[in-house]
Amino acid sequence: MSLKERLASRARPTFTYRLRVDDTADAEKALSDAYASFQFASISGDTNRIDTAKKVVTDAEKALDACYEPIVLTAMKPDEFEALVDGHPVRPNTDDEAWNMDTFPKACFLACAPADLSADEWEGFLSESCSDGERTALFNAAIAINVRIPDPTVPKGLTEILG
């Protein structure tokens, strides 16, 4: 595939935020117990016991994953993002630096949120069912995928082929 074709077929960046929707205490305990059983089975060397323990771990991981709902945020086109920023200008005599910190984060999230819910439904969810920390994390994730912040956890040169 040519560079032109690859660039033309590139999708806009996404970020999946795992939102806890169910209590995880029982699932976390079950997974911890499953890991311990697997370690014990591994020490025994009994392949049947190990295989059974692997299945228990897999099932426990699935049960824990089921406690979360993935919220896939999709970046806006750069021009759309710039227009959104322009629509939420910095207010004088505030801590605003790049945009209105009271209105922009939510607007950015709503522009990037999955269409499964309407804007009004997302607004209701954000105000009724989210903690302040969850809301902030969702807003920050939407902003991050739009400003295309590089992942600081990927060391420089990691993707280069070592010769």
mmCIF file of C-alpha atoms in Angstrom, residues 29-156:
data_model
loop_
_atom_site.group_PDB
_atom_site.id
_atom_site.type_symbol
_atom_site.label_atom_id
_atom_site.label_comp_id
_atom_site.label_asym_id
_atom_site.label_seq_id
_atom_site.Cartn_x
_atom_site.Cartn_y
_atom_site.Cartn_z
ATOM 1 C CA LYS A 29 -11.618 -11.181 44.729
ATOM 2 C CA ALA A 30 -12.502 -14.018 42.336
ATOM 3 C CA LEU A 31 -9.671 -12.997 40.013
ATOM 4 C CA SER A 32 -7.195 -12.795 42.877
ATOM 5 C CA ASP A 33 -8.241 -16.264 44.037
ATOM 6 C CA ALA A 34 -8.008 -17.581 40.473
ATOM 7 C CA TYR A 35 -4.470 -16.232 40.106
ATOM 8 C CA ALA A 36 -3.476 -17.869 43.390
ATOM 9 C CA SER A 37 -4.982 -21.191 42.276
ATOM 10 C CA PHE A 38 -3.142 -20.944 38.976
ATOM 11 C CA GLN A 39 0.162 -20.318 40.727
ATOM 12 C CA PHE A 40 -0.456 -23.276 43.020
ATOM 13 C CA ALA A 41 -1.381 -25.476 40.037
ATOM 14 C CA SER A 42 1.739 -24.351 38.182
ATOM 15 C CA ILE A 43 3.924 -25.456 41.074
ATOM 16 C CA SER A 44 2.303 -28.888 41.027
ATOM 17 C CA GLY A 45 3.235 -29.434 37.387
ATOM 18 C CA ASP A 46 -0.076 -31.269 36.795
ATOM 19 C CA THR A 47 -1.105 -30.175 33.277
ATOM 20 C CA ASN A 48 -4.794 -30.959 33.863
ATOM 21 C CA ARG A 49 -4.810 -28.831 36.994
ATOM 22 C CA ILE A 50 -2.932 -26.060 35.190
ATOM 23 C CA ASP A 51 -5.395 -26.100 32.263
ATOM 24 C CA THR A 52 -8.357 -25.967 34.656
ATOM 25 C CA ALA A 53 -6.759 -23.113 36.581
ATOM 26 C CA LYS A 54 -6.118 -21.183 33.320
ATOM 27 C CA LYS A 55 -9.800 -21.495 32.446
ATOM 28 C CA VAL A 56 -10.799 -20.235 35.898
ATOM 29 C CA VAL A 57 -8.469 -17.230 35.455
ATOM 30 C CA THR A 58 -9.895 -16.508 31.994
ATOM 31 C CA ASP A 59 -13.460 -16.697 33.324
ATOM 32 C CA ALA A 60 -12.596 -14.447 36.265
ATOM 33 C CA GLU A 61 -10.963 -11.899 33.931
ATOM 34 C CA LYS A 62 -14.111 -11.892 31.781
ATOM 35 C CA ALA A 63 -16.278 -11.390 34.867
ATOM 36 C CA LEU A 64 -14.172 -8.403 35.924
ATOM 37 C CA ASP A 65 -14.235 -6.945 32.395
ATOM 38 C CA ALA A 66 -18.031 -7.230 32.438
ATOM 39 C CA CYS A 67 -18.063 -4.738 35.316
ATOM 40 C CA TYR A 68 -16.862 -2.039 32.900
ATOM 41 C CA GLU A 69 -18.381 -0.387 29.859
ATOM 42 C CA PRO A 70 -15.940 0.835 27.208
ATOM 43 C CA ILE A 71 -16.646 4.429 26.138
ATOM 44 C CA VAL A 72 -14.898 4.956 22.788
ATOM 45 C CA LEU A 73 -14.101 8.611 22.150
ATOM 46 C CA THR A 74 -13.255 9.642 18.580
ATOM 47 C CA ALA A 75 -11.189 12.714 17.772
ATOM 48 C CA MET A 76 -12.776 15.484 15.747
ATOM 49 C CA LYS A 77 -11.330 16.686 12.482
ATOM 50 C CA PRO A 78 -8.672 19.306 13.310
ATOM 51 C CA ASP A 79 -10.741 22.138 11.796
ATOM 52 C CA GLU A 80 -13.751 21.085 13.881
ATOM 53 C CA PHE A 81 -11.623 21.036 17.026
ATOM 54 C CA GLU A 82 -10.231 24.506 16.280
ATOM 55 C CA ALA A 83 -13.765 25.806 15.703
ATOM 56 C CA LEU A 84 -14.850 24.323 19.038
ATOM 57 C CA VAL A 85 -11.903 26.006 20.787
ATOM 58 C CA ASP A 86 -12.825 29.311 19.100
ATOM 59 C CA GLY A 87 -16.387 28.880 20.355
ATOM 60 C CA HIS A 88 -15.169 28.693 23.967
ATOM 61 C CA PRO A 89 -12.718 31.595 24.273
ATOM 62 C CA VAL A 90 -10.559 32.319 27.279
ATOM 63 C CA ARG A 91 -12.324 34.502 29.849
ATOM 64 C CA PRO A 92 -10.488 37.526 31.201
ATOM 65 C CA ASN A 93 -9.317 37.424 34.814
ATOM 66 C CA THR A 94 -9.562 33.611 35.089
ATOM 67 C CA ASP A 95 -7.151 30.710 35.047
ATOM 68 C CA ASP A 96 -8.183 29.911 31.450
ATOM 69 C CA GLU A 97 -5.181 29.428 29.180
ATOM 70 C CA ALA A 98 -6.338 27.940 25.859
ATOM 71 C CA TRP A 99 -10.144 27.876 26.212
ATOM 72 C CA ASN A 100 -13.002 28.484 28.639
ATOM 73 C CA MET A 101 -12.343 25.869 31.319
ATOM 74 C CA ASP A 102 -15.988 25.927 32.447
ATOM 75 C CA THR A 103 -17.586 25.130 29.096
ATOM 76 C CA PHE A 104 -14.999 23.676 26.720
ATOM 77 C CA PRO A 105 -14.170 20.306 28.350
ATOM 78 C CA LYS A 106 -17.792 19.129 28.349
ATOM 79 C CA ALA A 107 -18.364 20.432 24.812
ATOM 80 C CA CYS A 108 -15.265 18.578 23.619
ATOM 81 C CA PHE A 109 -16.423 15.368 25.287
ATOM 82 C CA LEU A 110 -19.909 15.660 23.785
ATOM 83 C CA ALA A 111 -18.385 16.157 20.323
ATOM 84 C CA CYS A 112 -16.280 12.993 20.719
ATOM 85 C CA ALA A 113 -18.676 10.718 22.618
ATOM 86 C CA PRO A 114 -20.317 7.707 20.972
ATOM 87 C CA ALA A 115 -23.599 8.447 19.198
ATOM 88 C CA ASP A 116 -25.317 5.658 21.170
ATOM 89 C CA LEU A 117 -26.619 8.426 23.453
ATOM 90 C CA SER A 118 -27.851 11.867 22.412
ATOM 91 C CA ALA A 119 -26.128 14.979 23.755
ATOM 92 C CA ASP A 120 -28.974 15.393 26.250
ATOM 93 C CA GLU A 121 -28.613 11.774 27.391
ATOM 94 C CA TRP A 122 -24.850 12.211 27.803
ATOM 95 C CA GLU A 123 -25.460 15.433 29.756
ATOM 96 C CA GLY A 124 -27.874 13.593 32.057
ATOM 97 C CA PHE A 125 -25.430 10.727 32.498
ATOM 98 C CA LEU A 126 -22.561 13.107 33.287
ATOM 99 C CA SER A 127 -24.572 15.049 35.857
ATOM 100 C CA GLU A 128 -26.430 12.136 37.479
ATOM 101 C CA SER A 129 -24.278 9.021 37.217
ATOM 102 C CA CYS A 130 -20.630 10.109 37.121
ATOM 103 C CA SER A 131 -18.324 11.049 39.927
ATOM 104 C CA ASP A 132 -16.349 14.258 39.543
ATOM 105 C CA GLY A 133 -13.215 12.182 38.890
ATOM 106 C CA GLU A 134 -14.879 10.103 36.177
ATOM 107 C CA ARG A 135 -16.264 13.210 34.502
ATOM 108 C CA THR A 136 -12.856 14.878 34.601
ATOM 109 C CA ALA A 137 -11.172 11.757 33.197
ATOM 110 C CA LEU A 138 -13.686 11.560 30.325
ATOM 111 C CA PHE A 139 -13.267 15.261 29.527
ATOM 112 C CA ASN A 140 -9.462 15.030 29.681
ATOM 113 C CA ALA A 141 -9.455 11.956 27.424
ATOM 114 C CA ALA A 142 -11.543 13.788 24.805
ATOM 115 C CA ILE A 143 -9.203 16.776 24.885
ATOM 116 C CA ALA A 144 -6.090 14.585 24.742
ATOM 117 C CA ILE A 145 -7.118 12.702 21.600
ATOM 118 C CA ASN A 146 -7.884 15.995 19.885
ATOM 119 C CA VAL A 147 -4.685 17.812 20.722
ATOM 120 C CA ARG A 148 -2.871 14.611 19.728
ATOM 121 C CA ILE A 149 -0.696 14.511 22.814
ATOM 122 C CA PRO A 150 2.024 11.908 22.191
ATOM 123 C CA ASP A 151 2.082 9.035 24.662
ATOM 124 C CA PRO A 152 4.928 9.883 27.061
ATOM 125 C CA THR A 153 5.230 6.232 28.098
ATOM 126 C CA VAL A 154 6.663 5.209 24.709
ATOM 127 C CA PRO A 155 10.427 5.751 24.952
ATOM 128 C CA LYS A 156 12.100 7.648 22.140
#
